[in-house]
């Protein structure tokens, strides 16, 4: 037990000594990890928000079936009952002409004035159709609308289908772009971290030679370098988190217009604690894997 | 007494240093050859045996293979042919894990000291204990004890470059001895030192043997060799050409 403690102290001390011995390379490594994580993190943030939006609105997706003008109330109710039997439909609510008018009056501020001059109610009756949760997607909506289209007495169908499809495409684009850029950045970062550790190995070659002579195992010699990479990665991850947090709160308000386009006015959310933790752990992993790669490349002392 | 006599005579009959003979030998080499480049041999058919606690000089002209032999003994190089058994272990068959374990039991000293200039004397010596995970307090005590034994305790917080050559070599010896190795190998340990210091350093190395450590010292200072009157193995062009034991001493 005491020996383990002695080892841990030795590893920590040696790793710190390595970081301090070449401050410039250490800072460069931390900055590199930090920068690429900021970029990857920004994409992730955008993606999470867009997906979140989709989820929130997904639950409210309705299909509205406008009924032909002049249908008898009874016929309207029959249609509503038929619509309920269509596969994928969860709920159907009939909105009569009178209700539609009432809604328009009270719901839209200027609606009342707009209707002043009209003698007749111009609004049609409609069915508000909610889909079962499994069908609340662009695809599900497509299937449901196709079935509803054929019902006699339905004049027109309106759904968020086009909007959802376009938005899904945008989300896929952001995801693909983020993934592509992320892969490139991660590889570049690994290379830079690996190079940093390689330099550290070379700088400590005298020490490694002596350690080998006095009976140090390969693992014993490797641990401080892995730890050095880990510390650089942790620092880079924390730096990225801090920068993203700063950017989120300082820069986002200035980008209101662009965000409006992407998020449709939803309030953007920052990472959850778990996601923030994942970012930092990601940095640590970058550091460890980078230095591990460097050690595999050569610890032949 | 009787036992010793029997052993001595049986040794004459059996081929020297064949595997299985001399169970208490620290080092046994059996028809060992080493060639770095095809066609030329740095060591050629070398067989030898060094008993536990024995002190042996390794001499011979430059290029004779002294350094090569020492390197084989602490597994820094691998022999091309033959068998080497060090402390009961066949070193050609040592796995990656066993090499470090062997080295913890074999201290090594070089002509160029191999000290880290940015570490203190105490830290340099302590490296051998870091490796085995000796707890800090115990490590300090051990380092202090070995430095005291070598007359360097007052220098423990200095850096190597602030020390004389003789002192630096004493630090290296301290590092080799702090783990209480069973074998001490020294390759020209006094090659960089003045004559007075040479004797001082050699005395320290010899005293390790009196405490039971097997000591092998490569040197081409023949004056030194005759002064100590110890067993001497002479290498020439990779072969053992002479194994002279001091007269009157029968092991
Ligand atoms: N790493 C190596 N690669 C190739 N040849 C080597 C290597 N090391 C030693 N040799 C050769 O092996 C032979 C023996 O060398 P070694 O260093 O063992 O001699 P030595 O007795 O220690 O000499 P010196 O007294 O000069 O130190 C020499 O011919 C040398 O050139
Ligand atoms: Mg030599």
Coordinates of C-alpha atoms and ligand atoms in Angstrom, one line a residue:
Chain A
X1 CA 0.0 0.0 0.0
X2 CA 2.8 2.4 0.9
X3 CA 4.6 1.3 -2.2
X4 CA 1.5 2.2 -4.3
X5 CA 1.3 5.6 -2.6
X6 CA 5.0 6.2 -3.3
X7 CA 4.5 5.3 -6.9
X8 CA 1.5 7.6 -7.3
X9 CA 3.5 10.5 -5.8
X10 CA 6.4 9.7 -8.1
X11 CA 4.1 9.6 -11.2
X12 CA 2.4 12.9 -10.3
X13 CA 5.7 14.6 -9.5
X14 CA 7.3 13.4 -12.7
X15 CA 4.4 14.4 -14.9
X16 CA 4.2 17.9 -13.4
X17 CA 8.0 18.2 -13.8
X18 CA 7.6 17.3 -17.4
X19 CA 4.9 19.9 -18.0
X20 CA 6.9 22.6 -16.3
X21 CA 10.2 21.6 -18.0
X22 CA 8.8 22.6 -21.4
X23 CA 6.2 25.3 -20.7
X24 CA 5.8 26.5 -24.3
X25 CA 5.1 23.0 -25.8
X26 CA 2.7 22.3 -22.9
X27 CA 0.8 25.5 -23.5
X28 CA 0.6 24.9 -27.2
X29 CA -0.8 21.4 -26.6
X30 CA -3.4 22.7 -24.2
X31 CA -4.3 25.6 -26.6
X32 CA -4.6 23.1 -29.5
X33 CA -6.9 20.7 -27.5
X34 CA -8.9 23.7 -26.3
X35 CA -9.4 25.3 -29.7
X36 CA -10.5 22.1 -31.4
X37 CA -12.9 21.3 -28.6
X38 CA -14.3 24.8 -28.9
X39 CA -15.1 24.2 -32.5
X40 CA -16.4 20.7 -32.0
X41 CA -18.4 21.9 -28.9
X42 CA -19.9 24.8 -30.8
X43 CA -21.2 22.4 -33.5
X44 CA -22.5 20.1 -30.8
X45 CA -24.3 23.0 -29.0
X46 CA -26.0 24.1 -32.3
X47 CA -27.0 20.5 -33.0
X48 CA -28.4 19.9 -29.5
X49 CA -30.5 23.0 -29.7
X50 CA -31.8 22.2 -33.1
X51 CA -32.7 18.7 -32.1
X52 CA -34.2 20.0 -28.9
X53 CA -36.4 22.3 -30.9
X54 CA -37.5 19.5 -33.1
X55 CA -38.5 17.4 -30.2
X56 CA -40.4 20.1 -28.5
X57 CA -42.3 21.0 -31.6
X58 CA -42.6 17.4 -32.7
X59 CA -45.1 16.8 -29.8
X60 CA -47.3 19.6 -31.2
X61 CA -47.3 18.6 -34.8
X62 CA -50.9 18.6 -36.1
X63 CA -52.4 17.9 -39.4
X64 CA -55.2 20.2 -40.2
X65 CA -57.9 18.9 -42.6
X66 CA -60.0 21.8 -43.9
X67 CA -63.5 20.6 -44.7
X68 CA -65.5 21.6 -47.8
X69 CA -67.7 24.5 -47.3
X70 CA -71.3 23.9 -46.6
X71 CA -71.1 20.4 -45.1
X72 CA -73.8 19.6 -42.6
X73 CA -72.7 19.4 -39.0
X74 CA -73.7 15.7 -38.9
X75 CA -71.5 15.0 -42.0
X76 CA -68.6 16.9 -40.3
X77 CA -68.9 14.7 -37.2
X78 CA -69.0 11.6 -39.4
X79 CA -65.8 12.7 -41.1
X80 CA -64.2 13.2 -37.7
X81 CA -65.2 9.7 -36.7
X82 CA -63.7 8.3 -39.9
X83 CA -60.5 10.2 -39.5
X84 CA -60.1 8.7 -36.1
X85 CA -60.0 5.2 -37.7
X86 CA -57.1 6.2 -40.0
X87 CA -53.9 4.4 -38.9
X88 CA -51.5 6.6 -37.0
X89 CA -54.1 9.1 -35.9
X90 CA -54.3 9.5 -32.1
X91 CA -56.9 12.2 -31.7
X92 CA -59.3 14.2 -33.9
X93 CA -60.9 17.4 -32.8
X94 CA -63.6 19.1 -34.9
X95 CA -63.4 22.8 -35.2
X96 CA -66.7 24.2 -36.6
X97 CA -67.0 27.4 -38.6
X98 CA -68.3 29.2 -35.6
X99 CA -65.4 28.0 -33.4
X100 CA -62.9 29.0 -36.0
X101 CA -64.3 32.4 -36.2
X102 CA -64.3 32.7 -32.4
X103 CA -60.7 31.6 -32.3
X104 CA -59.7 34.1 -35.0
X105 CA -61.4 36.9 -33.1
X106 CA -59.8 36.3 -29.8
X107 CA -56.5 34.8 -30.9
X108 CA -55.3 37.3 -33.4
X109 CA -55.1 40.8 -32.2
X110 CA -56.0 42.4 -35.4
X111 CA -58.4 39.7 -36.4
X112 CA -61.4 41.5 -35.0
X113 CA -60.8 44.6 -37.0
X114 CA -60.2 42.6 -40.1
X115 CA -63.5 40.9 -39.8
X116 CA -65.5 44.1 -39.2
X117 CA -66.7 44.5 -42.7
X118 CA -67.6 41.0 -43.4
X119 CA -71.2 39.7 -43.2
X120 CA -70.4 36.1 -43.7
X121 CA -68.0 33.8 -41.9
X122 CA -65.2 33.1 -44.4
X123 CA -63.6 30.5 -42.3
X124 CA -64.1 26.8 -43.0
X125 CA -64.6 24.1 -40.5
X126 CA -61.6 21.8 -39.9
X127 CA -60.4 18.7 -38.2
X128 CA -57.4 19.1 -35.9
X129 CA -55.7 15.8 -36.1
X130 CA -52.9 14.7 -33.7
X131 CA -50.8 11.7 -34.6
X132 CA -49.7 8.9 -32.4
X133 CA -46.2 9.6 -31.0
X134 CA -44.5 7.1 -33.4
X135 CA -45.9 9.0 -36.3
X136 CA -44.7 12.4 -35.3
X137 CA -42.1 12.7 -37.9
X138 CA -41.9 13.9 -41.4
X139 CA -42.3 10.4 -42.7
X140 CA -45.2 9.5 -40.4
X141 CA -46.9 12.7 -41.4
X142 CA -46.5 11.9 -45.0
X143 CA -48.3 8.5 -44.6
X144 CA -51.1 10.0 -42.5
X145 CA -51.8 12.8 -44.9
X146 CA -51.9 10.4 -47.8
X147 CA -54.7 8.5 -46.1
X148 CA -56.6 11.5 -45.0
X149 CA -56.4 13.1 -48.5
X150 CA -58.7 10.5 -49.9
X151 CA -61.6 11.1 -47.5
X152 CA -64.6 12.6 -49.3
X153 CA -65.5 16.0 -47.8
X154 CA -61.9 17.0 -47.0
X155 CA -61.0 20.0 -49.0
X156 CA -57.4 20.6 -48.2
X157 CA -54.7 19.4 -45.8
X158 CA -52.2 21.5 -44.0
X159 CA -49.4 20.1 -42.1
X160 CA -46.0 21.1 -40.8
X161 CA -44.6 18.4 -43.1
X162 CA -42.6 20.7 -45.4
X163 CA -41.2 22.7 -42.5
X164 CA -40.2 19.6 -40.6
X165 CA -38.5 18.0 -43.6
X166 CA -36.5 21.2 -44.3
X167 CA -35.5 21.4 -40.7
X168 CA -34.5 17.8 -40.5
X169 CA -32.3 18.4 -43.5
X170 CA -30.7 21.3 -41.8
X171 CA -30.1 19.3 -38.7
X172 CA -28.5 16.5 -40.8
X173 CA -26.3 19.1 -42.5
X174 CA -25.1 20.5 -39.3
X175 CA -24.5 17.0 -37.9
X176 CA -22.6 15.9 -40.9
X177 CA -20.5 19.1 -41.1
X178 CA -19.8 18.9 -37.3
X179 CA -18.9 15.2 -37.6
X180 CA -16.6 15.8 -40.5
X181 CA -14.9 18.8 -39.0
X182 CA -14.8 17.0 -35.7
X183 CA -13.0 14.0 -37.1
X184 CA -10.4 16.2 -38.8
X185 CA -9.8 18.3 -35.7
X186 CA -9.6 15.3 -33.4
X187 CA -7.0 13.7 -35.7
X188 CA -5.0 16.9 -36.0
X189 CA -5.1 17.4 -32.2
X190 CA -4.0 13.8 -31.6
X191 CA -1.0 14.4 -33.9
X192 CA -0.1 17.6 -32.1
X193 CA -0.4 16.0 -28.6
X194 CA 1.6 12.9 -29.8
X195 CA 4.3 15.2 -31.1
X196 CA 4.4 17.1 -27.8
X197 CA 4.9 13.9 -25.9
X198 CA 7.5 12.7 -28.4
X199 CA 9.4 15.8 -27.7
X200 CA 9.1 15.2 -24.0
X201 CA 10.4 11.7 -24.5
X202 CA 13.4 12.9 -26.4
X203 CA 14.1 15.7 -23.9
X204 CA 14.1 13.1 -21.1
X205 CA 16.1 10.4 -22.9
X206 CA 19.0 10.6 -20.4
X207 CA 16.6 10.1 -17.6
X208 CA 14.9 7.2 -19.4
X209 CA 18.2 5.6 -20.0
X210 CA 19.1 5.7 -16.3
X211 CA 15.6 4.5 -15.3
X212 CA 16.0 1.5 -17.6
X213 CA 19.4 0.8 -16.1
X214 CA 18.1 0.8 -12.5
X215 CA 15.3 -1.6 -13.5
X216 CA 12.3 0.5 -14.4
X217 CA 9.6 -1.4 -16.4
X218 CA 8.2 0.0 -19.6
X219 CA 4.9 0.7 -17.8
X220 CA 6.6 2.6 -15.0
X221 CA 8.4 4.8 -17.5
X222 CA 5.2 5.4 -19.6
X223 CA 2.8 6.4 -16.8
X224 CA 4.2 9.9 -16.3
X225 CA 3.9 10.6 -20.0
X226 CA 0.3 9.4 -20.1
X227 CA -0.4 11.5 -17.1
X228 CA 1.2 14.5 -18.7
X229 CA -1.1 14.0 -21.8
X230 CA -4.1 13.5 -19.5
X231 CA -3.4 16.8 -17.6
X232 CA -2.9 18.7 -20.9
X233 CA -6.2 17.2 -22.2
X234 CA -8.1 18.1 -19.0
X235 CA -6.7 21.6 -19.1
X236 CA -7.7 21.9 -22.8
X237 CA -11.2 20.5 -22.1
X238 CA -11.7 23.0 -19.2
X239 CA -10.4 25.8 -21.4
X240 CA -12.8 24.9 -24.2
X241 CA -15.8 24.7 -21.7
X242 CA -14.9 28.1 -20.3
X243 CA -14.5 29.7 -23.8
X244 CA -17.8 28.1 -25.0
X245 CA -19.6 29.4 -21.9
X246 CA -18.1 32.9 -22.5
X247 CA -19.0 32.9 -26.2
X248 CA -22.5 31.6 -25.4
X249 CA -23.3 34.4 -23.1
X250 CA -21.3 37.3 -24.7
X251 CA -21.5 36.6 -28.4
X252 CA -24.9 34.9 -28.9
X253 CA -27.0 38.0 -28.2
X254 CA -25.3 39.6 -31.1
X255 CA -26.2 36.8 -33.4
X256 CA -29.9 37.0 -32.8
X257 CA -30.9 37.1 -36.4
X258 CA -29.0 34.0 -37.5
X259 CA -30.2 32.1 -34.5
X260 CA -33.8 33.1 -35.4
X261 CA -33.3 31.4 -38.7
X262 CA -31.9 28.2 -37.2
X263 CA -33.9 27.9 -34.0
X264 CA -37.0 29.8 -34.9
X265 CA -36.9 32.1 -31.9
X266 CA -36.4 29.3 -29.3
X267 CA -34.2 30.3 -26.4
X268 CA -30.8 28.5 -26.9
X269 CA -29.7 26.3 -24.1
X270 CA -26.1 25.6 -23.0
X271 CA -24.7 22.2 -22.3
X272 CA -26.2 20.1 -19.5
X273 CA -23.8 19.2 -16.7
X274 CA -23.4 15.7 -18.3
X275 CA -22.6 17.2 -21.7
X276 CA -20.1 19.7 -20.2
X277 CA -18.5 16.8 -18.3
X278 CA -18.3 14.8 -21.5
X279 CA -16.5 17.7 -23.2
X280 CA -13.8 17.8 -20.5
X281 CA -13.5 14.0 -20.4
X282 CA -13.2 14.1 -24.2
X283 CA -10.2 16.5 -23.8
X284 CA -8.6 14.2 -21.3
X285 CA -9.1 11.2 -23.7
X286 CA -7.5 13.2 -26.5
X287 CA -4.5 13.8 -24.2
X288 CA -4.1 10.2 -23.1
X289 CA -4.6 8.7 -26.6
X290 CA -2.2 11.2 -28.1
X291 CA 0.5 10.4 -25.7
X292 CA -0.2 6.7 -25.8
X293 CA 0.3 6.9 -29.6
X294 CA 3.6 8.7 -29.1
X295 CA 4.8 6.1 -26.6
X296 CA 3.8 3.2 -29.0
X297 CA 5.8 5.0 -31.6
X298 CA 9.0 4.8 -29.5
X299 CA 10.0 4.2 -26.0
X300 CA 13.1 2.3 -27.0
X301 CA 15.6 3.5 -24.6
Chain B
X1 CA 36.7 -27.5 5.2
X2 CA 36.3 -31.0 3.9
X3 CA 33.4 -29.8 1.7
X4 CA 35.5 -27.1 0.2
X5 CA 38.2 -29.5 -0.8
X6 CA 35.7 -31.8 -2.4
X7 CA 34.2 -29.0 -4.3
X8 CA 37.6 -27.7 -5.5
X9 CA 38.6 -31.1 -6.9
X10 CA 35.3 -31.8 -8.5
X11 CA 35.6 -28.5 -10.3
X12 CA 38.8 -29.6 -12.0
X13 CA 37.1 -32.6 -13.4
X14 CA 33.9 -31.0 -14.6
X15 CA 34.1 -28.7 -17.6
X16 CA 34.1 -25.2 -16.2
X17 CA 30.9 -23.3 -16.1
X18 CA 28.8 -25.9 -17.8
X19 CA 25.1 -25.5 -17.0
X20 CA 24.2 -27.3 -13.8
X21 CA 27.6 -26.9 -12.2
X22 CA 28.3 -24.5 -9.3
X23 CA 24.7 -23.9 -8.1
X24 CA 25.9 -21.0 -6.0
X25 CA 27.5 -19.1 -8.9
X26 CA 26.3 -15.5 -9.5
X27 CA 27.2 -15.5 -13.1
X28 CA 27.7 -18.4 -15.5
X29 CA 28.4 -18.0 -19.2
X30 CA 28.6 -21.1 -21.4
X31 CA 30.1 -20.9 -24.9
X32 CA 28.8 -17.4 -25.4
X33 CA 29.3 -15.5 -28.6
X34 CA 28.2 -12.1 -29.6
X35 CA 28.4 -10.5 -33.0
X36 CA 27.0 -7.1 -33.8
X37 CA 27.7 -7.4 -37.5
X38 CA 27.6 -10.6 -39.4
X39 CA 31.0 -12.2 -39.7
X40 CA 32.8 -10.4 -36.9
X41 CA 32.6 -11.4 -33.2
X42 CA 32.8 -9.0 -30.3
X43 CA 32.8 -12.1 -28.0
X44 CA 33.7 -15.5 -29.2
X45 CA 33.0 -18.8 -27.3
X46 CA 33.3 -17.3 -23.9
X47 CA 32.7 -19.6 -20.9
X48 CA 33.2 -18.4 -17.4
X49 CA 31.8 -18.6 -13.9
X50 CA 31.9 -16.1 -11.1
X51 CA 30.9 -17.2 -7.6
X52 CA 28.7 -15.2 -5.2
X53 CA 30.6 -12.5 -3.4
X54 CA 33.6 -12.9 -5.7
X55 CA 35.6 -9.8 -7.0
X56 CA 36.8 -10.2 -10.6
X57 CA 38.7 -7.8 -12.8
X58 CA 38.0 -7.9 -16.5
X59 CA 41.0 -6.7 -18.6
X60 CA 42.2 -6.6 -22.1
X61 CA 43.0 -4.2 -24.9
X62 CA 40.5 -1.8 -26.3
X63 CA 37.9 -3.6 -28.4
X64 CA 38.5 -6.9 -26.6
X65 CA 34.8 -7.2 -25.7
X66 CA 34.8 -6.1 -22.0
X67 CA 31.9 -3.7 -22.4
X68 CA 30.0 -6.2 -24.5
X69 CA 30.3 -8.9 -21.9
X70 CA 29.0 -6.6 -19.2
X71 CA 26.1 -5.5 -21.4
X72 CA 25.1 -9.1 -21.9
X73 CA 25.1 -9.6 -18.1
X74 CA 22.6 -6.9 -17.5
X75 CA 20.5 -7.7 -20.6
X76 CA 21.4 -4.5 -22.4
X77 CA 22.4 -6.7 -25.3
X78 CA 21.5 -10.3 -26.3
X79 CA 24.1 -12.9 -27.0
X80 CA 24.2 -14.5 -30.4
X81 CA 25.0 -17.9 -29.2
X82 CA 25.5 -19.8 -25.9
X83 CA 23.8 -19.5 -22.5
X84 CA 24.1 -17.0 -19.7
X85 CA 22.8 -17.5 -16.3
X86 CA 22.7 -14.6 -13.9
X87 CA 21.5 -15.1 -10.4
X88 CA 19.9 -18.3 -11.4
X89 CA 18.0 -16.9 -14.4
X90 CA 18.7 -17.7 -18.0
X91 CA 18.9 -14.2 -19.4
X92 CA 18.2 -15.1 -23.0
X93 CA 14.8 -16.3 -21.9
X94 CA 13.9 -13.3 -19.8
X95 CA 10.6 -11.8 -20.8
X96 CA 10.0 -8.1 -21.0
X97 CA 8.9 -8.0 -17.4
X98 CA 11.8 -10.0 -16.0
X99 CA 14.5 -7.7 -17.4
X100 CA 13.7 -4.8 -15.1
X101 CA 13.5 -7.3 -12.2
X102 CA 17.0 -8.6 -13.0
X103 CA 18.4 -5.0 -13.2
X104 CA 17.1 -4.2 -9.8
X105 CA 19.4 -7.0 -8.5
X106 CA 22.4 -5.9 -10.6
X107 CA 23.9 -2.5 -10.0
X108 CA 25.8 -0.8 -12.9
X109 CA 28.5 1.9 -12.9
X110 CA 29.9 3.5 -16.0
X111 CA 33.0 5.6 -16.9
X112 CA 30.8 8.6 -17.6
X113 CA 28.8 8.4 -14.4
X114 CA 25.4 8.9 -16.1
X115 CA 24.0 11.3 -13.5
X116 CA 21.2 13.8 -14.2
X117 CA 22.6 17.3 -13.8
X118 CA 19.3 18.9 -12.8
X119 CA 18.6 16.6 -9.9
X120 CA 20.3 16.7 -6.6
X121 CA 22.6 13.9 -5.4
X122 CA 19.8 12.6 -3.2
X123 CA 17.4 12.5 -6.1
X124 CA 19.9 10.9 -8.4
X125 CA 20.6 8.1 -6.0
X126 CA 16.9 7.8 -5.2
X127 CA 16.0 7.0 -8.8
X128 CA 16.9 3.4 -8.1
X129 CA 14.4 3.4 -5.2
X130 CA 11.7 5.3 -7.1
X131 CA 11.6 2.4 -9.5
X132 CA 10.9 -0.2 -6.9
X133 CA 8.4 2.1 -5.1
X134 CA 10.2 2.4 -1.9
X135 CA 8.1 4.7 0.5
X136 CA 9.6 8.2 0.7
X137 CA 10.7 8.1 4.3
X138 CA 12.4 4.7 3.9
X139 CA 14.0 5.9 0.7
X140 CA 15.5 8.9 2.4
X141 CA 17.0 6.8 5.1
X142 CA 18.4 4.4 2.6
X143 CA 19.9 7.1 0.4
X144 CA 21.4 8.8 3.5
X145 CA 22.9 5.5 4.7
X146 CA 24.5 4.7 1.4
X147 CA 25.8 8.2 0.9
X148 CA 27.3 8.2 4.4
X149 CA 29.0 4.9 3.6
X150 CA 30.6 6.6 0.6
X151 CA 31.4 9.7 2.5
X152 CA 29.0 11.9 0.6
X153 CA 26.2 12.6 3.1
X154 CA 27.0 16.3 3.3
X155 CA 26.7 16.6 -0.4
X156 CA 23.2 15.2 -0.7
X157 CA 21.5 18.4 -1.6
X158 CA 24.1 19.5 -4.2
X159 CA 23.8 19.0 -7.9
X160 CA 26.3 16.7 -9.6
X161 CA 28.0 19.4 -11.6
X162 CA 29.0 21.1 -8.3
X163 CA 30.9 18.0 -7.4
X164 CA 34.4 16.7 -8.3
X165 CA 34.7 13.8 -10.7
X166 CA 35.5 11.4 -7.9
X167 CA 32.5 12.6 -6.0
X168 CA 30.3 12.2 -9.0
X169 CA 31.4 8.6 -9.5
X170 CA 30.7 8.0 -5.8
X171 CA 27.2 9.2 -6.4
X172 CA 26.9 6.8 -9.3
X173 CA 28.2 4.0 -7.1
X174 CA 25.7 5.0 -4.4
X175 CA 22.9 4.7 -6.9
X176 CA 24.1 1.3 -8.0
X177 CA 24.3 0.1 -4.4
X178 CA 21.3 1.7 -2.7
X179 CA 19.0 -1.2 -3.7
X180 CA 21.5 -3.7 -2.2
X181 CA 22.1 -5.5 -5.5
X182 CA 23.6 -9.0 -5.5
X183 CA 25.9 -8.1 -8.4
X184 CA 27.8 -4.9 -9.1
X185 CA 29.1 -4.3 -12.7
X186 CA 31.5 -1.5 -13.3
X187 CA 32.8 -0.5 -16.8
X188 CA 36.0 1.5 -16.5
X189 CA 34.7 3.2 -13.4
X190 CA 37.9 5.1 -12.9
X191 CA 38.6 5.9 -16.5
X192 CA 37.8 9.6 -16.1
X193 CA 39.5 10.0 -12.7
X194 CA 43.0 11.1 -11.4
X195 CA 45.2 8.3 -10.0
X196 CA 44.6 9.1 -6.3
X197 CA 40.8 9.1 -6.9
X198 CA 41.1 5.9 -8.8
X199 CA 42.3 4.0 -5.8
X200 CA 39.7 5.7 -3.6
X201 CA 36.9 4.6 -5.9
X202 CA 38.2 1.2 -6.4
X203 CA 38.5 0.7 -2.7
X204 CA 34.8 1.6 -2.3
X205 CA 33.9 -0.9 -5.1
X206 CA 36.0 -3.6 -3.5
X207 CA 34.4 -3.0 -0.1
X208 CA 31.1 -3.9 -1.7
X209 CA 32.5 -7.3 -2.4
X210 CA 33.5 -7.8 1.2
X211 CA 29.9 -7.3 2.1
X212 CA 28.9 -10.2 -0.1
X213 CA 28.1 -8.5 -3.4
X214 CA 29.6 -10.1 -6.5
X215 CA 31.7 -7.5 -8.3
X216 CA 32.9 -7.4 -11.9
X217 CA 35.1 -4.5 -12.9
X218 CA 36.3 -3.9 -16.5
X219 CA 39.5 -1.9 -16.7
X220 CA 42.6 -1.6 -18.6
X221 CA 44.6 -0.1 -15.8
X222 CA 46.9 -3.1 -15.1
X223 CA 48.6 -1.4 -12.2
X224 CA 45.3 -1.3 -10.4
X225 CA 44.7 -4.9 -11.1
X226 CA 48.0 -6.0 -9.6
X227 CA 47.5 -3.8 -6.6
X228 CA 44.4 -5.6 -5.5
X229 CA 45.6 -9.1 -6.3
X230 CA 42.2 -10.4 -7.3
X231 CA 41.0 -12.9 -9.9
X232 CA 41.5 -11.4 -13.3
X233 CA 39.9 -12.5 -16.6
X234 CA 41.8 -11.3 -19.6
X235 CA 39.9 -10.9 -22.9
X236 CA 41.5 -10.5 -26.3
X237 CA 39.6 -10.2 -29.5
X238 CA 36.5 -11.6 -27.9
X239 CA 38.1 -14.6 -26.2
X240 CA 39.1 -15.3 -22.6
X241 CA 42.8 -15.8 -22.9
X242 CA 43.7 -15.9 -19.3
X243 CA 41.8 -16.6 -16.0
X244 CA 44.4 -15.9 -13.2
X245 CA 43.4 -16.5 -9.7
X246 CA 45.7 -15.0 -7.1
X247 CA 48.2 -17.6 -5.8
X248 CA 47.5 -19.1 -2.4
X249 CA 43.8 -18.3 -2.6
X250 CA 41.7 -21.3 -3.3
X251 CA 38.0 -20.6 -3.4
Ligands
LIG1 N1 26.9 -1.4 -30.7 C1 27.9 -2.0 -31.4 N2 27.7 -2.2 -32.7 C2 28.7 -2.8 -33.5 N3 29.9 -3.1 -33.0 C3 30.1 -2.9 -31.7 C4 29.2 -2.4 -30.8 N4 29.7 -2.3 -29.6 C5 30.9 -2.8 -29.7 N5 31.2 -3.2 -30.9 C6 32.4 -3.9 -31.4 O1 32.6 -5.0 -30.6 C7 34.0 -5.1 -30.2 C8 34.1 -5.2 -28.7 O2 33.8 -3.9 -28.2 P1 33.7 -3.6 -26.6 O3 33.1 -2.2 -26.5 O4 33.0 -4.7 -26.0 O5 35.2 -3.6 -26.3 P2 35.9 -3.1 -24.9 O6 36.8 -4.2 -24.5 O7 34.9 -2.6 -24.0 O8 36.8 -1.9 -25.4 P3 37.3 -0.6 -24.7 O9 38.4 -0.9 -23.8 O10 37.7 0.3 -25.8 O11 36.1 -0.1 -24.0 C9 34.7 -4.0 -30.8 O12 35.3 -4.4 -32.0 C10 33.6 -3.0 -31.2 O13 33.9 -2.2 -32.3
LIG2 MG1 34.5 -0.7 -23.1

